[in-house]
């Protein structure tokens, strides 16, 4: 393999990387390394030549990447942007390269492979289904109450709620005068923290209190008339 041949292959990958960032970053890194070795030693081993040739043969066509770009922008961008925020806000330790690049680059378009990995896994599909396809079960202003089985521990009229998010120097505790207390739904589209059925998070205002609490849809039900 000559320097001219490997430069030609590298240019092909760079053109596709410019079209969709991330689509050929791995290939560019490998071929750049191979080119440097070729410049330095004057030749590549048979296995190195075979590997570079295989990468060249497997590269996606410009037409295929262009088609994916159009499909992503028209059909998939909303789901991708939402899942990126889900992973970013919850510090989920997966797909960090794709997540951070999407957060930092407003017009970022992932490769189809990276898109499928981050959006079409079983956890992300649950979040997308709950938040983008299903309507909230309780509208803003609805009156609800906690289900009997929600996570709690009672000690001297204090209730601990593991699903709540309350900033307090004394911990996540608040006074609960009675178990059947009612709440007003303040907000019903909080970013989920758990990829499970009923993961939609709500802000609730207890009757007779000014402390807004946060819990998941699976732990609340319509208040008794």
PDB file of C-alpha atoms in Angstrom:
ATOM      1  CA  UNK A   1       0.000   0.000   0.000  1.00  0.00           C
ATOM      2  CA  UNK A   2       1.399   3.381  -1.036  1.00  0.00           C
ATOM      3  CA  UNK A   3       1.211   6.740   0.744  1.00  0.00           C
ATOM      4  CA  UNK A   4      -1.092   8.002  -2.009  1.00  0.00           C
ATOM      5  CA  UNK A   5      -3.493   5.080  -1.485  1.00  0.00           C
ATOM      6  CA  UNK A   6      -3.718   5.507   2.267  1.00  0.00           C
ATOM      7  CA  UNK A   7      -4.171   9.278   1.941  1.00  0.00           C
ATOM      8  CA  UNK A   8      -7.032   8.626  -0.456  1.00  0.00           C
ATOM      9  CA  UNK A   9      -8.696   6.288   2.055  1.00  0.00           C
ATOM     10  CA  UNK A  10      -8.228   8.798   4.868  1.00  0.00           C
ATOM     11  CA  UNK A  11      -9.777  11.571   2.762  1.00  0.00           C
ATOM     12  CA  UNK A  12     -12.812   9.370   2.142  1.00  0.00           C
ATOM     13  CA  UNK A  13     -13.367   8.939   5.891  1.00  0.00           C
ATOM     14  CA  UNK A  14     -12.821  12.648   6.568  1.00  0.00           C
ATOM     15  CA  UNK A  15     -15.474  13.605   3.998  1.00  0.00           C
ATOM     16  CA  UNK A  16     -18.016  11.414   5.752  1.00  0.00           C
ATOM     17  CA  UNK A  17     -16.969  12.673   9.187  1.00  0.00           C
ATOM     18  CA  UNK A  18     -17.599  16.236   8.011  1.00  0.00           C
ATOM     19  CA  UNK A  19     -21.060  15.206   6.846  1.00  0.00           C
ATOM     20  CA  UNK A  20     -22.001  13.486  10.143  1.00  0.00           C
ATOM     21  CA  UNK A  21     -19.571  14.025  13.047  1.00  0.00           C
ATOM     22  CA  UNK A  22     -18.758  10.749  14.767  1.00  0.00           C
ATOM     23  CA  UNK A  23     -19.630   8.543  11.812  1.00  0.00           C
ATOM     24  CA  UNK A  24     -15.993   7.828  10.949  1.00  0.00           C
ATOM     25  CA  UNK A  25     -14.007   9.051  13.964  1.00  0.00           C
ATOM     26  CA  UNK A  26     -12.793   5.545  14.793  1.00  0.00           C
ATOM     27  CA  UNK A  27     -11.705   4.842  11.221  1.00  0.00           C
ATOM     28  CA  UNK A  28      -9.911   8.189  10.960  1.00  0.00           C
ATOM     29  CA  UNK A  29      -7.945   7.445  14.121  1.00  0.00           C
ATOM     30  CA  UNK A  30      -6.900   3.999  12.885  1.00  0.00           C
ATOM     31  CA  UNK A  31      -5.971   5.067   9.353  1.00  0.00           C
ATOM     32  CA  UNK A  32      -4.116   8.155  10.606  1.00  0.00           C
ATOM     33  CA  UNK A  33      -2.041   5.919  12.850  1.00  0.00           C
ATOM     34  CA  UNK A  34      -1.363   3.539   9.963  1.00  0.00           C
ATOM     35  CA  UNK A  35      -0.375   6.430   7.696  1.00  0.00           C
ATOM     36  CA  UNK A  36       2.093   7.713  10.292  1.00  0.00           C
ATOM     37  CA  UNK A  37       3.670   4.261  10.489  1.00  0.00           C
ATOM     38  CA  UNK A  38       3.842   4.066   6.700  1.00  0.00           C
ATOM     39  CA  UNK A  39       5.566   7.455   6.517  1.00  0.00           C
ATOM     40  CA  UNK A  40       8.022   6.426   9.213  1.00  0.00           C
ATOM     41  CA  UNK A  41       8.854   2.867   8.159  1.00  0.00           C
ATOM     42  CA  UNK A  42       8.064   2.982   4.452  1.00  0.00           C
ATOM     43  CA  UNK A  43       5.696  -0.008   4.573  1.00  0.00           C
ATOM     44  CA  UNK A  44       2.897  -1.698   6.484  1.00  0.00           C
ATOM     45  CA  UNK A  45       2.611  -5.338   7.497  1.00  0.00           C
ATOM     46  CA  UNK A  46       0.249  -7.599   5.505  1.00  0.00           C
ATOM     47  CA  UNK A  47      -2.190  -7.669   8.440  1.00  0.00           C
ATOM     48  CA  UNK A  48      -2.190  -3.862   8.696  1.00  0.00           C
ATOM     49  CA  UNK A  49      -2.860  -3.561   4.975  1.00  0.00           C
ATOM     50  CA  UNK A  50      -5.680  -6.098   5.262  1.00  0.00           C
ATOM     51  CA  UNK A  51      -7.227  -4.169   8.164  1.00  0.00           C
ATOM     52  CA  UNK A  52      -7.108  -0.789   6.384  1.00  0.00           C
ATOM     53  CA  UNK A  53      -8.503  -2.362   3.204  1.00  0.00           C
ATOM     54  CA  UNK A  54     -11.414  -3.870   5.146  1.00  0.00           C
ATOM     55  CA  UNK A  55     -12.219  -0.500   6.740  1.00  0.00           C
ATOM     56  CA  UNK A  56     -12.192   1.066   3.280  1.00  0.00           C
ATOM     57  CA  UNK A  57     -14.560  -1.560   1.909  1.00  0.00           C
ATOM     58  CA  UNK A  58     -17.003  -1.170   4.811  1.00  0.00           C
ATOM     59  CA  UNK A  59     -17.268   2.636   4.696  1.00  0.00           C
ATOM     60  CA  UNK A  60     -20.802   3.925   4.207  1.00  0.00           C
ATOM     61  CA  UNK A  61     -21.607   5.745   1.011  1.00  0.00           C
ATOM     62  CA  UNK A  62     -22.213   9.471   0.979  1.00  0.00           C
ATOM     63  CA  UNK A  63     -25.749   8.747  -0.245  1.00  0.00           C
ATOM     64  CA  UNK A  64     -26.423   6.486   2.760  1.00  0.00           C
ATOM     65  CA  UNK A  65     -25.140   9.081   5.231  1.00  0.00           C
ATOM     66  CA  UNK A  66     -27.128  11.840   3.540  1.00  0.00           C
ATOM     67  CA  UNK A  67     -30.280   9.711   3.752  1.00  0.00           C
ATOM     68  CA  UNK A  68     -29.658   9.076   7.462  1.00  0.00           C
ATOM     69  CA  UNK A  69     -29.088  12.772   8.102  1.00  0.00           C
ATOM     70  CA  UNK A  70     -32.472  13.629   6.559  1.00  0.00           C
ATOM     71  CA  UNK A  71     -34.212  10.794   8.402  1.00  0.00           C
ATOM     72  CA  UNK A  72     -32.693  11.828  11.733  1.00  0.00           C
ATOM     73  CA  UNK A  73     -33.715  15.472  11.410  1.00  0.00           C
ATOM     74  CA  UNK A  74     -37.281  14.632  10.380  1.00  0.00           C
ATOM     75  CA  UNK A  75     -38.049  11.568  12.530  1.00  0.00           C
ATOM     76  CA  UNK A  76     -35.568  11.050  15.351  1.00  0.00           C
ATOM     77  CA  UNK A  77     -34.154  14.345  16.615  1.00  0.00           C
ATOM     78  CA  UNK A  78     -36.771  14.904  19.359  1.00  0.00           C
ATOM     79  CA  UNK A  79     -36.182  11.460  20.876  1.00  0.00           C
ATOM     80  CA  UNK A  80     -32.420  11.806  20.641  1.00  0.00           C
ATOM     81  CA  UNK A  81     -32.360  15.267  22.255  1.00  0.00           C
ATOM     82  CA  UNK A  82     -34.587  14.088  25.109  1.00  0.00           C
ATOM     83  CA  UNK A  83     -32.511  10.998  25.843  1.00  0.00           C
ATOM     84  CA  UNK A  84     -29.307  13.031  25.733  1.00  0.00           C
ATOM     85  CA  UNK A  85     -30.753  15.290  28.447  1.00  0.00           C
ATOM     86  CA  UNK A  86     -31.884  12.232  30.435  1.00  0.00           C
ATOM     87  CA  UNK A  87     -28.370  10.780  30.428  1.00  0.00           C
ATOM     88  CA  UNK A  88     -26.737  14.165  31.038  1.00  0.00           C
ATOM     89  CA  UNK A  89     -28.946  15.359  33.902  1.00  0.00           C
ATOM     90  CA  UNK A  90     -28.815  11.995  35.676  1.00  0.00           C
ATOM     91  CA  UNK A  91     -25.071  11.532  35.107  1.00  0.00           C
ATOM     92  CA  UNK A  92     -25.684   8.107  33.581  1.00  0.00           C
ATOM     93  CA  UNK A  93     -22.178   6.669  32.961  1.00  0.00           C
ATOM     94  CA  UNK A  94     -22.856   5.327  29.461  1.00  0.00           C
ATOM     95  CA  UNK A  95     -22.416   6.746  25.959  1.00  0.00           C
ATOM     96  CA  UNK A  96     -20.637   9.755  27.455  1.00  0.00           C
ATOM     97  CA  UNK A  97     -18.826  10.685  24.222  1.00  0.00           C
ATOM     98  CA  UNK A  98     -22.090  10.910  22.297  1.00  0.00           C
ATOM     99  CA  UNK A  99     -23.912  12.657  25.154  1.00  0.00           C
ATOM    100  CA  UNK A 100     -21.264  15.326  25.752  1.00  0.00           C
ATOM    101  CA  UNK A 101     -20.810  16.031  22.074  1.00  0.00           C
ATOM    102  CA  UNK A 102     -24.568  16.464  21.655  1.00  0.00           C
ATOM    103  CA  UNK A 103     -24.719  18.750  24.715  1.00  0.00           C
ATOM    104  CA  UNK A 104     -21.848  20.914  23.482  1.00  0.00           C
ATOM    105  CA  UNK A 105     -22.760  21.015  19.777  1.00  0.00           C
ATOM    106  CA  UNK A 106     -26.238  22.363  19.069  1.00  0.00           C
ATOM    107  CA  UNK A 107     -26.546  20.854  15.575  1.00  0.00           C
ATOM    108  CA  UNK A 108     -24.831  17.556  16.319  1.00  0.00           C
ATOM    109  CA  UNK A 109     -26.085  14.534  14.372  1.00  0.00           C
ATOM    110  CA  UNK A 110     -25.002  11.113  15.665  1.00  0.00           C
ATOM    111  CA  UNK A 111     -24.102   8.238  13.424  1.00  0.00           C
ATOM    112  CA  UNK A 112     -26.940   5.776  12.954  1.00  0.00           C
ATOM    113  CA  UNK A 113     -24.976   3.230  14.980  1.00  0.00           C
ATOM    114  CA  UNK A 114     -24.528   5.620  17.941  1.00  0.00           C
ATOM    115  CA  UNK A 115     -28.149   6.726  17.720  1.00  0.00           C
ATOM    116  CA  UNK A 116     -29.411   3.161  17.964  1.00  0.00           C
ATOM    117  CA  UNK A 117     -27.131   2.412  20.913  1.00  0.00           C
ATOM    118  CA  UNK A 118     -28.268   5.361  23.021  1.00  0.00           C
ATOM    119  CA  UNK A 119     -31.951   5.661  22.020  1.00  0.00           C
ATOM    120  CA  UNK A 120     -33.043   2.111  21.231  1.00  0.00           C
ATOM    121  CA  UNK A 121     -31.759   0.292  24.311  1.00  0.00           C
ATOM    122  CA  UNK A 122     -34.448  -1.023  26.681  1.00  0.00           C
ATOM    123  CA  UNK A 123     -33.944   1.729  29.271  1.00  0.00           C
ATOM    124  CA  UNK A 124     -34.122   4.652  26.861  1.00  0.00           C
ATOM    125  CA  UNK A 125     -37.148   3.258  25.042  1.00  0.00           C
ATOM    126  CA  UNK A 126     -39.001   3.111  28.370  1.00  0.00           C
ATOM    127  CA  UNK A 127     -38.214   6.773  29.098  1.00  0.00           C
ATOM    128  CA  UNK A 128     -39.175   7.849  25.568  1.00  0.00           C
ATOM    129  CA  UNK A 129     -42.444   5.926  25.752  1.00  0.00           C
ATOM    130  CA  UNK A 130     -43.367   7.371  29.161  1.00  0.00           C
ATOM    131  CA  UNK A 131     -42.411  10.973  28.408  1.00  0.00           C
ATOM    132  CA  UNK A 132     -42.914  11.538  24.659  1.00  0.00           C
ATOM    133  CA  UNK A 133     -45.607   9.068  23.628  1.00  0.00           C
ATOM    134  CA  UNK A 134     -47.814   8.747  26.713  1.00  0.00           C
ATOM    135  CA  UNK A 135     -49.772  11.692  28.115  1.00  0.00           C
ATOM    136  CA  UNK A 136     -49.352  12.425  31.833  1.00  0.00           C
ATOM    137  CA  UNK A 137     -51.927  10.595  33.913  1.00  0.00           C
ATOM    138  CA  UNK A 138     -52.557  13.673  36.083  1.00  0.00           C
ATOM    139  CA  UNK A 139     -52.794  17.195  34.659  1.00  0.00           C
ATOM    140  CA  UNK A 140     -51.495  20.335  36.328  1.00  0.00           C
ATOM    141  CA  UNK A 141     -53.941  21.360  39.074  1.00  0.00           C
ATOM    142  CA  UNK A 142     -55.259  17.816  39.627  1.00  0.00           C
ATOM    143  CA  UNK A 143     -55.760  16.646  43.223  1.00  0.00           C
ATOM    144  CA  UNK A 144     -53.868  13.439  44.029  1.00  0.00           C
ATOM    145  CA  UNK A 145     -52.714  11.401  46.994  1.00  0.00           C
ATOM    146  CA  UNK A 146     -49.898   8.945  47.672  1.00  0.00           C
ATOM    147  CA  UNK A 147     -50.428   5.230  47.145  1.00  0.00           C
ATOM    148  CA  UNK A 148     -50.225   3.058  50.233  1.00  0.00           C
ATOM    149  CA  UNK A 149     -47.138   1.229  48.977  1.00  0.00           C
ATOM    150  CA  UNK A 150     -44.925   4.221  48.211  1.00  0.00           C
ATOM    151  CA  UNK A 151     -41.401   4.093  49.799  1.00  0.00           C
ATOM    152  CA  UNK A 152     -41.568   5.514  53.308  1.00  0.00           C
ATOM    153  CA  UNK A 153     -40.460   5.121  56.880  1.00  0.00           C
ATOM    154  CA  UNK A 154     -42.420   6.666  59.761  1.00  0.00           C
ATOM    155  CA  UNK A 155     -40.793   7.877  62.947  1.00  0.00           C
ATOM    156  CA  UNK A 156     -42.675  10.177  65.352  1.00  0.00           C
ATOM    157  CA  UNK A 157     -45.075  11.537  62.725  1.00  0.00           C
ATOM    158  CA  UNK A 158     -42.260  12.105  60.244  1.00  0.00           C
ATOM    159  CA  UNK A 159     -42.339  10.386  56.851  1.00  0.00           C
ATOM    160  CA  UNK A 160     -39.257   9.703  54.764  1.00  0.00           C
ATOM    161  CA  UNK A 161     -39.862   9.532  51.010  1.00  0.00           C
ATOM    162  CA  UNK A 162     -37.008   8.045  48.954  1.00  0.00           C
ATOM    163  CA  UNK A 163     -38.683   9.320  45.790  1.00  0.00           C
ATOM    164  CA  UNK A 164     -38.725  12.941  46.950  1.00  0.00           C
ATOM    165  CA  UNK A 165     -36.187  15.596  46.121  1.00  0.00           C
ATOM    166  CA  UNK A 166     -36.091  18.190  48.919  1.00  0.00           C
ATOM    167  CA  UNK A 167     -33.141  20.485  49.643  1.00  0.00           C
ATOM    168  CA  UNK A 168     -32.824  20.573  53.414  1.00  0.00           C
ATOM    169  CA  UNK A 169     -29.962  20.725  55.911  1.00  0.00           C
ATOM    170  CA  UNK A 170     -31.683  18.078  58.031  1.00  0.00           C
ATOM    171  CA  UNK A 171     -32.112  15.610  55.193  1.00  0.00           C
ATOM    172  CA  UNK A 172     -35.050  14.476  53.111  1.00  0.00           C
ATOM    173  CA  UNK A 173     -37.650  14.707  55.881  1.00  0.00           C
ATOM    174  CA  UNK A 174     -40.870  16.644  56.123  1.00  0.00           C
ATOM    175  CA  UNK A 175     -43.924  16.608  58.416  1.00  0.00           C
ATOM    176  CA  UNK A 176     -46.931  14.576  57.275  1.00  0.00           C
ATOM    177  CA  UNK A 177     -49.933  15.284  59.535  1.00  0.00           C
ATOM    178  CA  UNK A 178     -52.013  12.427  58.093  1.00  0.00           C
ATOM    179  CA  UNK A 179     -51.449   9.515  55.753  1.00  0.00           C
ATOM    180  CA  UNK A 180     -54.365  10.446  53.482  1.00  0.00           C
ATOM    181  CA  UNK A 181     -53.156  13.976  52.773  1.00  0.00           C
ATOM    182  CA  UNK A 182     -54.043  15.464  49.376  1.00  0.00           C
ATOM    183  CA  UNK A 183     -51.700  17.235  46.983  1.00  0.00           C
ATOM    184  CA  UNK A 184     -52.070  19.610  44.038  1.00  0.00           C
ATOM    185  CA  UNK A 185     -50.111  18.735  40.896  1.00  0.00           C
ATOM    186  CA  UNK A 186     -47.835  21.701  40.184  1.00  0.00           C
ATOM    187  CA  UNK A 187     -45.814  20.213  37.326  1.00  0.00           C
ATOM    188  CA  UNK A 188     -46.061  16.871  35.526  1.00  0.00           C
ATOM    189  CA  UNK A 189     -43.116  16.813  33.116  1.00  0.00           C
ATOM    190  CA  UNK A 190     -40.042  16.604  35.344  1.00  0.00           C
ATOM    191  CA  UNK A 191     -37.124  14.667  33.862  1.00  0.00           C
ATOM    192  CA  UNK A 192     -37.295  11.002  34.995  1.00  0.00           C
ATOM    193  CA  UNK A 193     -34.556   9.468  37.114  1.00  0.00           C
ATOM    194  CA  UNK A 194     -35.554   5.832  36.761  1.00  0.00           C
ATOM    195  CA  UNK A 195     -36.211   4.013  33.488  1.00  0.00           C
ATOM    196  CA  UNK A 196     -39.313   2.157  34.668  1.00  0.00           C
ATOM    197  CA  UNK A 197     -43.057   2.091  34.184  1.00  0.00           C
ATOM    198  CA  UNK A 198     -44.559   5.174  35.818  1.00  0.00           C
ATOM    199  CA  UNK A 199     -41.223   7.032  35.852  1.00  0.00           C
ATOM    200  CA  UNK A 200     -42.758  10.414  34.949  1.00  0.00           C
ATOM    201  CA  UNK A 201     -41.893  12.775  37.797  1.00  0.00           C
ATOM    202  CA  UNK A 202     -44.304  15.284  39.325  1.00  0.00           C
ATOM    203  CA  UNK A 203     -43.989  18.312  41.558  1.00  0.00           C
ATOM    204  CA  UNK A 204     -46.734  18.235  44.187  1.00  0.00           C
ATOM    205  CA  UNK A 205     -47.872  20.846  46.704  1.00  0.00           C
ATOM    206  CA  UNK A 206     -49.377  19.333  49.902  1.00  0.00           C
ATOM    207  CA  UNK A 207     -52.618  20.877  51.138  1.00  0.00           C
ATOM    208  CA  UNK A 208     -51.871  23.289  53.977  1.00  0.00           C
ATOM    209  CA  UNK A 209     -48.116  23.350  53.300  1.00  0.00           C
ATOM    210  CA  UNK A 210     -45.731  25.418  51.184  1.00  0.00           C
ATOM    211  CA  UNK A 211     -43.079  22.735  50.597  1.00  0.00           C
ATOM    212  CA  UNK A 212     -43.202  21.383  47.035  1.00  0.00           C
ATOM    213  CA  UNK A 213     -42.228  17.725  46.828  1.00  0.00           C
ATOM    214  CA  UNK A 214     -41.196  15.610  43.842  1.00  0.00           C
ATOM    215  CA  UNK A 215     -42.267  12.029  43.231  1.00  0.00           C
ATOM    216  CA  UNK A 216     -42.963   9.581  40.406  1.00  0.00           C
ATOM    217  CA  UNK A 217     -46.290   8.846  38.757  1.00  0.00           C
ATOM    218  CA  UNK A 218     -46.196   5.243  39.973  1.00  0.00           C
ATOM    219  CA  UNK A 219     -46.480   6.436  43.603  1.00  0.00           C
ATOM    220  CA  UNK A 220     -49.567   8.652  43.249  1.00  0.00           C
ATOM    221  CA  UNK A 221     -53.261   8.160  42.537  1.00  0.00           C
ATOM    222  CA  UNK A 222     -56.392  10.283  42.159  1.00  0.00           C
ATOM    223  CA  UNK A 223     -57.554  11.720  45.473  1.00  0.00           C
ATOM    224  CA  UNK A 224     -60.743  10.347  46.994  1.00  0.00           C
ATOM    225  CA  UNK A 225     -63.816  12.507  46.441  1.00  0.00           C
TER     226      UNK A 225
END
